[in-house]
PDB file of C-alpha atoms in Angstrom:
ATOM      1  CA  UNK E   1      -0.165  -0.366   0.060  1.00 44.00           C
ATOM      2  CA  UNK E   2       1.666   3.486  -0.878  1.00 46.00           C
ATOM      3  CA  UNK E   3       1.665   5.840   2.147  1.00 49.00           C
ATOM      4  CA  UNK E   4       0.433   9.322   0.990  1.00 47.00           C
ATOM      5  CA  UNK E   5       3.550  11.749   0.883  1.00 47.00           C
ATOM      6  CA  UNK E   6       4.532  14.771   3.274  1.00 46.00           C
ATOM      7  CA  UNK E   7       4.294  17.211   0.184  1.00 46.00           C
ATOM      8  CA  UNK E   8       0.499  15.671  -0.985  1.00 46.00           C
ATOM      9  CA  UNK E   9      -1.749  18.167  -1.085  1.00 45.00           C
ATOM     10  CA  UNK E  10      -5.197  16.945   0.887  1.00 46.00           C
ATOM     11  CA  UNK E  11      -8.204  17.209  -0.311  1.00 49.00           C
ATOM     12  CA  UNK E  12     -10.426  19.999   1.169  1.00 49.00           C
ATOM     13  CA  UNK E  13      -7.463  22.133   2.722  1.00 50.00           C
ATOM     14  CA  UNK E  14      -8.253  24.848   0.900  1.00 58.00           C
ATOM     15  CA  UNK E  15     -11.997  24.680   1.891  1.00 61.00           C
ATOM     16  CA  UNK E  16     -11.245  24.707   4.867  1.00 63.00           C
ATOM     17  CA  UNK E  17      -8.476  27.734   4.710  1.00 65.00           C
ATOM     18  CA  UNK E  18     -11.507  29.298   3.657  1.00 66.00           C
ATOM     19  CA  UNK E  19     -14.322  28.754   6.121  1.00 64.00           C
ATOM     20  CA  UNK E  20     -11.443  29.894   9.008  1.00 64.00           C
ATOM     21  CA  UNK E  21     -11.570  32.590   7.066  1.00 62.00           C
ATOM     22  CA  UNK E  22     -15.290  33.382   6.328  1.00 63.00           C
ATOM     23  CA  UNK E  23     -15.718  32.658  10.877  1.00 70.00           C
ATOM     24  CA  UNK E  24     -13.157  35.390  11.482  1.00 75.00           C
ATOM     25  CA  UNK E  25     -13.941  37.984   9.464  1.00 74.00           C
ATOM     26  CA  UNK E  26     -17.005  39.039  11.624  1.00 77.00           C
ATOM     27  CA  UNK E  27     -14.200  39.856  14.263  1.00 78.00           C
ATOM     28  CA  UNK E  28     -11.803  41.683  12.140  1.00 80.00           C
ATOM     29  CA  UNK E  29     -15.283  43.866  11.010  1.00 83.00           C
ATOM     30  CA  UNK E  30     -15.530  46.111  13.849  1.00 84.00           C
ATOM     31  CA  UNK E  31     -11.313  47.568  14.104  1.00 84.00           C
ATOM     32  CA  UNK E  32     -12.264  47.667   9.750  1.00 82.00           C
ATOM     33  CA  UNK E  33     -15.051  49.787  10.390  1.00 86.00           C
ATOM     34  CA  UNK E  34     -13.900  52.169  12.921  1.00 87.00           C
ATOM     35  CA  UNK E  35     -10.799  52.672  10.757  1.00 83.00           C
ATOM     36  CA  UNK E  36     -12.907  53.697   7.845  1.00 83.00           C
ATOM     37  CA  UNK E  37     -14.521  56.034  10.368  1.00 84.00           C
ATOM     38  CA  UNK E  38     -11.860  57.292  11.910  1.00 85.00           C
ATOM     39  CA  UNK E  39     -10.228  58.332   8.258  1.00 83.00           C
ATOM     40  CA  UNK E  40     -12.547  58.383   5.691  1.00 88.00           C
ATOM     41  CA  UNK E  41     -14.887  60.787   7.583  1.00 88.00           C
ATOM     42  CA  UNK E  42     -12.338  63.333   8.745  1.00 88.00           C
ATOM     43  CA  UNK E  43     -11.484  63.452   5.207  1.00 89.00           C
ATOM     44  CA  UNK E  44     -15.027  63.663   3.637  1.00 91.00           C
ATOM     45  CA  UNK E  45     -15.636  66.722   5.736  1.00 90.00           C
ATOM     46  CA  UNK E  46     -12.360  68.611   5.005  1.00 91.00           C
ATOM     47  CA  UNK E  47     -13.452  67.810   1.804  1.00 92.00           C
ATOM     48  CA  UNK E  48     -17.283  69.677   1.983  1.00 92.00           C
ATOM     49  CA  UNK E  49     -15.423  72.691   4.072  1.00 92.00           C
ATOM     50  CA  UNK E  50     -13.005  73.444   1.155  1.00 92.00           C
ATOM     51  CA  UNK E  51     -15.862  73.985  -1.296  1.00 93.00           C
ATOM     52  CA  UNK E  52     -17.486  76.243   1.885  1.00 91.00           C
ATOM     53  CA  UNK E  53     -17.336  79.567   2.688  1.00 89.00           C
ATOM     54  CA  UNK E  54     -17.355  78.665   6.048  1.00 89.00           C
ATOM     55  CA  UNK E  55     -15.023  81.484   8.522  1.00 88.00           C
ATOM     56  CA  UNK E  56     -15.214  81.189  12.463  1.00 88.00           C
ATOM     57  CA  UNK E  57     -15.294  85.264  12.297  1.00 88.00           C
ATOM     58  CA  UNK E  58     -18.484  85.141  10.126  1.00 84.00           C
ATOM     59  CA  UNK E  59     -22.108  83.507   9.910  1.00 80.00           C
ATOM     60  CA  UNK E  60     -22.319  80.479   9.215  1.00 71.00           C
ATOM     61  CA  UNK E  61     -21.097  79.018   6.010  1.00 76.00           C
ATOM     62  CA  UNK E  62     -22.411  78.811   2.533  1.00 82.00           C
ATOM     63  CA  UNK E  63     -21.278  76.824  -0.602  1.00 87.00           C
ATOM     64  CA  UNK E  64     -19.401  78.878  -3.042  1.00 86.00           C
ATOM     65  CA  UNK E  65     -18.133  76.263  -5.471  1.00 83.00           C
ATOM     66  CA  UNK E  66     -14.340  76.222  -6.408  1.00 88.00           C
ATOM     67  CA  UNK E  67     -13.497  79.682  -4.873  1.00 91.00           C
ATOM     68  CA  UNK E  68     -11.174  78.319  -2.706  1.00 92.00           C
ATOM     69  CA  UNK E  69      -9.462  75.914  -4.749  1.00 94.00           C
ATOM     70  CA  UNK E  70      -8.981  79.106  -7.197  1.00 93.00           C
ATOM     71  CA  UNK E  71      -7.487  81.462  -4.314  1.00 92.00           C
ATOM     72  CA  UNK E  72      -5.415  78.410  -3.649  1.00 92.00           C
ATOM     73  CA  UNK E  73      -3.552  78.228  -7.208  1.00 92.00           C
ATOM     74  CA  UNK E  74      -3.156  82.133  -7.741  1.00 93.00           C
ATOM     75  CA  UNK E  75      -2.049  83.029  -4.076  1.00 91.00           C
ATOM     76  CA  UNK E  76       2.043  82.948  -4.935  1.00 91.00           C
ATOM     77  CA  UNK E  77       1.824  82.313  -1.051  1.00 92.00           C
ATOM     78  CA  UNK E  78       0.855  78.834  -1.492  1.00 93.00           C
ATOM     79  CA  UNK E  79       3.822  78.317  -4.626  1.00 94.00           C
ATOM     80  CA  UNK E  80       6.788  79.713  -1.762  1.00 95.00           C
ATOM     81  CA  UNK E  81       5.551  76.976   0.909  1.00 95.00           C
ATOM     82  CA  UNK E  82       5.525  74.205  -1.378  1.00 94.00           C
ATOM     83  CA  UNK E  83       8.786  75.343  -2.607  1.00 95.00           C
ATOM     84  CA  UNK E  84       9.720  75.698   0.854  1.00 95.00           C
ATOM     85  CA  UNK E  85       8.840  72.140   1.684  1.00 94.00           C
ATOM     86  CA  UNK E  86      10.538  71.121  -1.468  1.00 94.00           C
ATOM     87  CA  UNK E  87      13.393  72.329   0.173  1.00 95.00           C
ATOM     88  CA  UNK E  88      13.328  71.077   3.569  1.00 95.00           C
ATOM     89  CA  UNK E  89      12.641  67.642   2.401  1.00 94.00           C
ATOM     90  CA  UNK E  90      15.210  67.837  -0.104  1.00 94.00           C
ATOM     91  CA  UNK E  91      17.726  69.428   2.204  1.00 95.00           C
ATOM     92  CA  UNK E  92      16.767  66.884   5.098  1.00 95.00           C
ATOM     93  CA  UNK E  93      16.777  63.852   2.924  1.00 94.00           C
ATOM     94  CA  UNK E  94      20.793  64.860   1.954  1.00 95.00           C
ATOM     95  CA  UNK E  95      22.441  65.313   4.833  1.00 95.00           C
ATOM     96  CA  UNK E  96      20.515  62.258   6.492  1.00 95.00           C
ATOM     97  CA  UNK E  97      22.079  59.858   3.625  1.00 94.00           C
ATOM     98  CA  UNK E  98      25.248  61.649   3.685  1.00 94.00           C
ATOM     99  CA  UNK E  99      26.317  62.149   7.146  1.00 95.00           C
ATOM    100  CA  UNK E 100      24.311  58.537   8.177  1.00 94.00           C
ATOM    101  CA  UNK E 101      26.132  56.656   6.030  1.00 93.00           C
ATOM    102  CA  UNK E 102      29.473  58.465   7.287  1.00 93.00           C
ATOM    103  CA  UNK E 103      28.362  57.583  10.638  1.00 94.00           C
ATOM    104  CA  UNK E 104      27.709  54.172   9.645  1.00 93.00           C
ATOM    105  CA  UNK E 105      30.336  53.236   8.170  1.00 91.00           C
ATOM    106  CA  UNK E 106      32.390  54.235  11.499  1.00 92.00           C
ATOM    107  CA  UNK E 107      30.267  53.283  14.080  1.00 92.00           C
ATOM    108  CA  UNK E 108      30.948  49.692  12.247  1.00 89.00           C
ATOM    109  CA  UNK E 109      34.281  49.731  12.904  1.00 86.00           C
ATOM    110  CA  UNK E 110      35.960  47.480  16.096  1.00 85.00           C
ATOM    111  CA  UNK E 111      37.130  50.671  18.760  1.00 86.00           C
ATOM    112  CA  UNK E 112      37.198  50.643  22.330  1.00 90.00           C
ATOM    113  CA  UNK E 113      33.676  52.632  23.730  1.00 88.00           C
ATOM    114  CA  UNK E 114      32.209  51.424  20.360  1.00 88.00           C
ATOM    115  CA  UNK E 115      29.303  50.711  21.999  1.00 90.00           C
ATOM    116  CA  UNK E 116      28.680  54.362  23.861  1.00 93.00           C
ATOM    117  CA  UNK E 117      29.288  55.952  20.787  1.00 91.00           C
ATOM    118  CA  UNK E 118      26.850  54.736  19.007  1.00 90.00           C
ATOM    119  CA  UNK E 119      24.172  55.150  21.669  1.00 90.00           C
ATOM    120  CA  UNK E 120      25.316  59.377  21.732  1.00 91.00           C
ATOM    121  CA  UNK E 121      24.564  59.136  17.972  1.00 91.00           C
ATOM    122  CA  UNK E 122      21.114  57.795  17.936  1.00 90.00           C
ATOM    123  CA  UNK E 123      19.826  59.400  20.844  1.00 91.00           C
ATOM    124  CA  UNK E 124      18.871  62.620  19.385  1.00 91.00           C
ATOM    125  CA  UNK E 125      16.673  61.460  17.370  1.00 90.00           C
ATOM    126  CA  UNK E 126      14.948  60.608  20.952  1.00 90.00           C
ATOM    127  CA  UNK E 127      14.564  64.522  21.287  1.00 90.00           C
ATOM    128  CA  UNK E 128      11.335  66.275  21.223  1.00 92.00           C
ATOM    129  CA  UNK E 129      10.674  68.588  17.927  1.00 91.00           C
ATOM    130  CA  UNK E 130       9.975  71.391  20.010  1.00 92.00           C
ATOM    131  CA  UNK E 131      12.799  70.662  22.916  1.00 93.00           C
ATOM    132  CA  UNK E 132      15.201  70.621  19.726  1.00 93.00           C
ATOM    133  CA  UNK E 133      14.086  73.358  17.938  1.00 94.00           C
ATOM    134  CA  UNK E 134      14.775  75.460  21.780  1.00 94.00           C
ATOM    135  CA  UNK E 135      18.250  73.936  22.334  1.00 93.00           C
ATOM    136  CA  UNK E 136      19.597  74.783  18.710  1.00 94.00           C
ATOM    137  CA  UNK E 137      17.656  77.977  19.269  1.00 93.00           C
ATOM    138  CA  UNK E 138      18.806  79.293  22.734  1.00 92.00           C
ATOM    139  CA  UNK E 139      22.385  77.018  23.098  1.00 92.00           C
ATOM    140  CA  UNK E 140      23.298  76.353  19.545  1.00 93.00           C
ATOM    141  CA  UNK E 141      22.265  79.329  16.881  1.00 92.00           C
ATOM    142  CA  UNK E 142      21.372  82.529  19.320  1.00 91.00           C
ATOM    143  CA  UNK E 143      24.213  85.075  17.936  1.00 90.00           C
ATOM    144  CA  UNK E 144      24.766  86.247  21.784  1.00 88.00           C
ATOM    145  CA  UNK E 145      24.321  83.112  24.364  1.00 88.00           C
ATOM    146  CA  UNK E 146      24.605  80.610  21.935  1.00 89.00           C
ATOM    147  CA  UNK E 147      27.692  78.195  20.873  1.00 92.00           C
ATOM    148  CA  UNK E 148      27.817  79.022  17.122  1.00 91.00           C
ATOM    149  CA  UNK E 149      27.774  82.794  17.878  1.00 90.00           C
ATOM    150  CA  UNK E 150      31.047  82.295  20.508  1.00 92.00           C
ATOM    151  CA  UNK E 151      33.282  80.057  18.180  1.00 92.00           C
ATOM    152  CA  UNK E 152      32.536  82.945  15.495  1.00 92.00           C
ATOM    153  CA  UNK E 153      33.886  85.675  17.805  1.00 92.00           C
ATOM    154  CA  UNK E 154      37.131  83.633  18.929  1.00 92.00           C
ATOM    155  CA  UNK E 155      37.753  83.580  15.589  1.00 91.00           C
ATOM    156  CA  UNK E 156      37.799  86.949  15.001  1.00 88.00           C
ATOM    157  CA  UNK E 157      34.109  86.890  12.408  1.00 89.00           C
ATOM    158  CA  UNK E 158      30.936  88.341  13.503  1.00 91.00           C
ATOM    159  CA  UNK E 159      28.431  86.030  15.084  1.00 90.00           C
ATOM    160  CA  UNK E 160      25.459  84.807  12.634  1.00 92.00           C
ATOM    161  CA  UNK E 161      21.290  85.868  13.538  1.00 92.00           C
ATOM    162  CA  UNK E 162      20.573  82.410  11.661  1.00 93.00           C
ATOM    163  CA  UNK E 163      17.303  82.568  12.086  1.00 93.00           C
ATOM    164  CA  UNK E 164      17.086  86.010  10.668  1.00 92.00           C
ATOM    165  CA  UNK E 165      19.639  85.693   7.961  1.00 93.00           C
ATOM    166  CA  UNK E 166      19.107  81.746   6.604  1.00 94.00           C
ATOM    167  CA  UNK E 167      15.763  81.349   8.287  1.00 94.00           C
ATOM    168  CA  UNK E 168      15.034  77.879   5.680  1.00 95.00           C
ATOM    169  CA  UNK E 169      19.057  76.240   6.449  1.00 95.00           C
ATOM    170  CA  UNK E 170      18.765  76.494  10.312  1.00 95.00           C
ATOM    171  CA  UNK E 171      15.374  74.919   9.486  1.00 96.00           C
ATOM    172  CA  UNK E 172      16.894  71.539   8.216  1.00 96.00           C
ATOM    173  CA  UNK E 173      20.038  71.936  10.162  1.00 95.00           C
ATOM    174  CA  UNK E 174      17.312  70.999  13.494  1.00 95.00           C
ATOM    175  CA  UNK E 175      15.768  68.648  11.361  1.00 95.00           C
ATOM    176  CA  UNK E 176      18.604  67.094   9.348  1.00 95.00           C
ATOM    177  CA  UNK E 177      20.504  66.839  13.317  1.00 95.00           C
ATOM    178  CA  UNK E 178      16.613  64.678  14.769  1.00 93.00           C
ATOM    179  CA  UNK E 179      17.215  62.590  11.589  1.00 94.00           C
ATOM    180  CA  UNK E 180      20.214  61.727  10.937  1.00 95.00           C
ATOM    181  CA  UNK E 181      19.928  59.411  13.835  1.00 94.00           C
ATOM    182  CA  UNK E 182      17.484  57.269  12.485  1.00 94.00           C
ATOM    183  CA  UNK E 183      19.382  57.016   8.774  1.00 94.00           C
ATOM    184  CA  UNK E 184      22.354  55.803  10.842  1.00 94.00           C
ATOM    185  CA  UNK E 185      20.226  53.015  12.767  1.00 93.00           C
ATOM    186  CA  UNK E 186      19.048  51.732   9.436  1.00 93.00           C
ATOM    187  CA  UNK E 187      22.227  52.079   7.367  1.00 93.00           C
ATOM    188  CA  UNK E 188      24.245  50.514  10.570  1.00 92.00           C
ATOM    189  CA  UNK E 189      21.649  47.635  10.458  1.00 91.00           C
ATOM    190  CA  UNK E 190      21.860  46.921   7.145  1.00 90.00           C
ATOM    191  CA  UNK E 191      26.016  46.675   7.793  1.00 89.00           C
ATOM    192  CA  UNK E 192      26.174  44.570   9.878  1.00 87.00           C
ATOM    193  CA  UNK E 193      24.376  42.452   7.169  1.00 84.00           C
ATOM    194  CA  UNK E 194      27.152  43.156   4.873  1.00 82.00           C
ATOM    195  CA  UNK E 195      29.047  39.838   3.594  1.00 78.00           C
ATOM    196  CA  UNK E 196      33.143  40.415   5.508  1.00 77.00           C
ATOM    197  CA  UNK E 197      34.245  37.519   3.167  1.00 75.00           C
ATOM    198  CA  UNK E 198      32.951  39.542   0.114  1.00 78.00           C
ATOM    199  CA  UNK E 199      35.082  42.886   1.315  1.00 76.00           C
ATOM    200  CA  UNK E 200      38.074  40.593   2.600  1.00 77.00           C
ATOM    201  CA  UNK E 201      38.362  39.100  -1.150  1.00 82.00           C
ATOM    202  CA  UNK E 202      38.274  42.391  -2.831  1.00 79.00           C
ATOM    203  CA  UNK E 203      41.346  43.426  -0.249  1.00 79.00           C
ATOM    204  CA  UNK E 204      42.980  40.453  -1.375  1.00 81.00           C
ATOM    205  CA  UNK E 205      42.494  41.241  -4.731  1.00 76.00           C
ATOM    206  CA  UNK E 206      43.595  44.710  -4.809  1.00 77.00           C
ATOM    207  CA  UNK E 207      40.394  46.596  -4.348  1.00 77.00           C
ATOM    208  CA  UNK E 208      41.083  50.092  -2.470  1.00 78.00           C
ATOM    209  CA  UNK E 209      39.353  50.885  -0.044  1.00 75.00           C
ATOM    210  CA  UNK E 210      37.483  53.736  -1.880  1.00 81.00           C
ATOM    211  CA  UNK E 211      36.759  50.652  -4.721  1.00 82.00           C
ATOM    212  CA  UNK E 212      35.222  48.105  -2.207  1.00 81.00           C
ATOM    213  CA  UNK E 213      33.365  51.287  -0.794  1.00 80.00           C
ATOM    214  CA  UNK E 214      32.064  51.548  -4.013  1.00 81.00           C
ATOM    215  CA  UNK E 215      31.207  48.693  -6.018  1.00 83.00           C
ATOM    216  CA  UNK E 216      30.071  46.458  -2.998  1.00 84.00           C
ATOM    217  CA  UNK E 217      29.314  48.974   0.446  1.00 85.00           C
ATOM    218  CA  UNK E 218      26.976  51.295  -1.172  1.00 85.00           C
ATOM    219  CA  UNK E 219      25.398  49.214  -3.300  1.00 85.00           C
ATOM    220  CA  UNK E 220      24.487  46.856  -0.956  1.00 85.00           C
ATOM    221  CA  UNK E 221      22.934  49.858   1.051  1.00 88.00           C
ATOM    222  CA  UNK E 222      21.066  50.744  -1.893  1.00 87.00           C
ATOM    223  CA  UNK E 223      17.979  49.007  -0.723  1.00 87.00           C
ATOM    224  CA  UNK E 224      17.673  50.337   3.251  1.00 90.00           C
ATOM    225  CA  UNK E 225      18.596  54.018   1.544  1.00 91.00           C
ATOM    226  CA  UNK E 226      15.561  53.999  -0.174  1.00 89.00           C
ATOM    227  CA  UNK E 227      13.658  52.890   2.955  1.00 88.00           C
ATOM    228  CA  UNK E 228      15.174  56.036   4.179  1.00 92.00           C
ATOM    229  CA  UNK E 229      14.293  58.063   1.633  1.00 91.00           C
ATOM    230  CA  UNK E 230      10.577  57.061   1.702  1.00 89.00           C
ATOM    231  CA  UNK E 231       9.825  57.087   5.774  1.00 90.00           C
ATOM    232  CA  UNK E 232      11.948  60.382   6.255  1.00 92.00           C
ATOM    233  CA  UNK E 233       9.574  62.023   3.341  1.00 91.00           C
ATOM    234  CA  UNK E 234       5.953  61.110   4.440  1.00 88.00           C
ATOM    235  CA  UNK E 235       7.526  62.757   8.276  1.00 90.00           C
ATOM    236  CA  UNK E 236       8.736  65.210   6.224  1.00 91.00           C
ATOM    237  CA  UNK E 237       5.773  66.608   4.987  1.00 89.00           C
ATOM    238  CA  UNK E 238       4.170  67.113   8.210  1.00 89.00           C
ATOM    239  CA  UNK E 239       7.029  69.287   9.857  1.00 91.00           C
ATOM    240  CA  UNK E 240       5.470  71.666  12.515  1.00 93.00           C
ATOM    241  CA  UNK E 241       7.094  71.769  15.706  1.00 93.00           C
ATOM    242  CA  UNK E 242      10.650  73.553  14.841  1.00 95.00           C
ATOM    243  CA  UNK E 243       8.941  76.159  12.268  1.00 95.00           C
ATOM    244  CA  UNK E 244       6.124  77.058  14.800  1.00 95.00           C
ATOM    245  CA  UNK E 245       9.078  77.129  17.625  1.00 94.00           C
ATOM    246  CA  UNK E 246      11.518  78.960  16.180  1.00 94.00           C
ATOM    247  CA  UNK E 247      10.641  81.268  12.872  1.00 93.00           C
ATOM    248  CA  UNK E 248       6.613  80.906  13.110  1.00 92.00           C
ATOM    249  CA  UNK E 249       6.893  80.809   9.367  1.00 92.00           C
ATOM    250  CA  UNK E 250       9.193  83.918   8.717  1.00 88.00           C
ATOM    251  CA  UNK E 251      10.953  86.051   8.400  1.00 90.00           C
ATOM    252  CA  UNK E 252       8.136  86.614   6.224  1.00 89.00           C
ATOM    253  CA  UNK E 253       7.372  83.371   4.124  1.00 92.00           C
ATOM    254  CA  UNK E 254      10.781  82.230   4.270  1.00 93.00           C
ATOM    255  CA  UNK E 255      10.602  79.094   6.726  1.00 95.00           C
ATOM    256  CA  UNK E 256       6.697  78.419   5.314  1.00 95.00           C
ATOM    257  CA  UNK E 257       5.809  75.519   4.564  1.00 95.00           C
ATOM    258  CA  UNK E 258       2.213  73.252   2.865  1.00 94.00           C
ATOM    259  CA  UNK E 259       1.522  72.380   6.379  1.00 94.00           C
ATOM    260  CA  UNK E 260       2.526  75.688   8.388  1.00 95.00           C
ATOM    261  CA  UNK E 261       0.360  77.043   5.821  1.00 95.00           C
ATOM    262  CA  UNK E 262      -2.702  74.760   6.543  1.00 95.00           C
ATOM    263  CA  UNK E 263      -1.883  76.563  10.251  1.00 94.00           C
ATOM    264  CA  UNK E 264      -2.118  79.702   9.768  1.00 94.00           C
ATOM    265  CA  UNK E 265      -4.769  80.175   7.353  1.00 92.00           C
ATOM    266  CA  UNK E 266      -6.853  77.381  10.038  1.00 92.00           C
ATOM    267  CA  UNK E 267      -5.804  79.020  13.285  1.00 90.00           C
ATOM    268  CA  UNK E 268      -4.760  82.622  12.308  1.00 89.00           C
ATOM    269  CA  UNK E 269      -7.343  83.484   9.886  1.00 88.00           C
ATOM    270  CA  UNK E 270     -10.168  81.449  10.910  1.00 91.00           C
ATOM    271  CA  UNK E 271     -10.810  80.306   7.589  1.00 91.00           C
ATOM    272  CA  UNK E 272     -11.730  76.810   7.551  1.00 92.00           C
ATOM    273  CA  UNK E 273     -12.627  76.907   4.214  1.00 92.00           C
ATOM    274  CA  UNK E 274      -9.284  78.348   2.700  1.00 93.00           C
ATOM    275  CA  UNK E 275      -7.481  75.699   5.312  1.00 94.00           C
ATOM    276  CA  UNK E 276      -9.002  73.022   3.769  1.00 94.00           C
ATOM    277  CA  UNK E 277      -9.015  73.252  -0.078  1.00 94.00           C
ATOM    278  CA  UNK E 278      -5.145  73.381   1.072  1.00 94.00           C
ATOM    279  CA  UNK E 279      -5.251  70.615   3.353  1.00 94.00           C
ATOM    280  CA  UNK E 280      -6.989  68.945   0.352  1.00 94.00           C
ATOM    281  CA  UNK E 281      -4.381  69.958  -1.850  1.00 94.00           C
ATOM    282  CA  UNK E 282      -1.159  68.467   0.602  1.00 93.00           C
ATOM    283  CA  UNK E 283      -3.160  65.079   0.778  1.00 91.00           C
ATOM    284  CA  UNK E 284      -3.335  64.553  -3.023  1.00 92.00           C
ATOM    285  CA  UNK E 285       0.309  65.727  -3.074  1.00 91.00           C
ATOM    286  CA  UNK E 286       1.512  63.412  -0.434  1.00 89.00           C
ATOM    287  CA  UNK E 287      -0.719  60.890  -2.003  1.00 89.00           C
ATOM    288  CA  UNK E 288       0.843  61.041  -5.313  1.00 90.00           C
ATOM    289  CA  UNK E 289       4.862  61.180  -3.656  1.00 88.00           C
ATOM    290  CA  UNK E 290       3.801  58.056  -1.614  1.00 85.00           C
ATOM    291  CA  UNK E 291       2.415  56.184  -4.454  1.00 87.00           C
ATOM    292  CA  UNK E 292       5.816  56.660  -6.972  1.00 86.00           C
ATOM    293  CA  UNK E 293       7.929  56.558  -3.442  1.00 85.00           C
ATOM    294  CA  UNK E 294       6.061  52.480  -2.835  1.00 83.00           C
ATOM    295  CA  UNK E 295       7.102  51.867  -6.614  1.00 84.00           C
ATOM    296  CA  UNK E 296      10.865  52.592  -5.783  1.00 80.00           C
ATOM    297  CA  UNK E 297      11.389  51.052  -2.804  1.00 77.00           C
ATOM    298  CA  UNK E 298       8.844  48.223  -3.748  1.00 79.00           C
ATOM    299  CA  UNK E 299      11.458  47.742  -7.586  1.00 77.00           C
ATOM    300  CA  UNK E 300      14.535  48.160  -5.399  1.00 72.00           C
ATOM    301  CA  UNK E 301      13.210  45.379  -3.419  1.00 68.00           C
ATOM    302  CA  UNK E 302      12.558  43.316  -5.717  1.00 70.00           C
ATOM    303  CA  UNK E 303      15.887  44.192  -7.866  1.00 64.00           C
TER     304      UNK E 303
END
């Protein structure tokens, strides 16, 4: 008598799986419904407000067609805010990837106190954004009492009022200081999985350090770098706390991003309709960016 092998498919197994899924579906429905209500209803309400003349300081709102969107796209401050958002995201990404890669490569070596150095390198990521903003504004970049001003005075230069002269550079520096540790952590973890035998073989074949970095290490870091780009881009699109704590979007509109512009229109101008239109536009932009980033990451992971 022939005994069935372990790889034989038992009849009815797929039917049992389907019945199990049917039994668990009612248990999942409450969570799914709650998630939909939590996300869909506010979105629908925002879209509804974006087509209304809704100002908290005026009589009840009324439908005004697409005037909020017309005002949004004809206002020069909107394009300034979009450009500032692009500069903030791009600047933070470049600094995070470049310095995160360098620090990860350094921390991947053996040296006394390596564990303490790794802890100190990652620690800024756990500092809350308002706290980081206050540290940089009052202790580091202040032209009178800050460390940067004192160092410039020592070498004979005049201290710079960073948040007035170079406001966007200052914001990028603060966010980079917070996000470089995140990139370092991801890239350092990826370096731990790098095949050391491959590096040793390249070294024995005469490959120099830069050649090993270019042809072995950096290609190995391609996937984690794409993950860093995706996650940081999504989080940086909602950057708010540092700008609010340091510059309030100024001077003028120099540091007003799309997120901060929505805040100004909603809570300073009390124009809920205009802020809702800007919010819908921001959601569309974020989803387009997320779509292309996810496709790029998935393509990288499948390579």
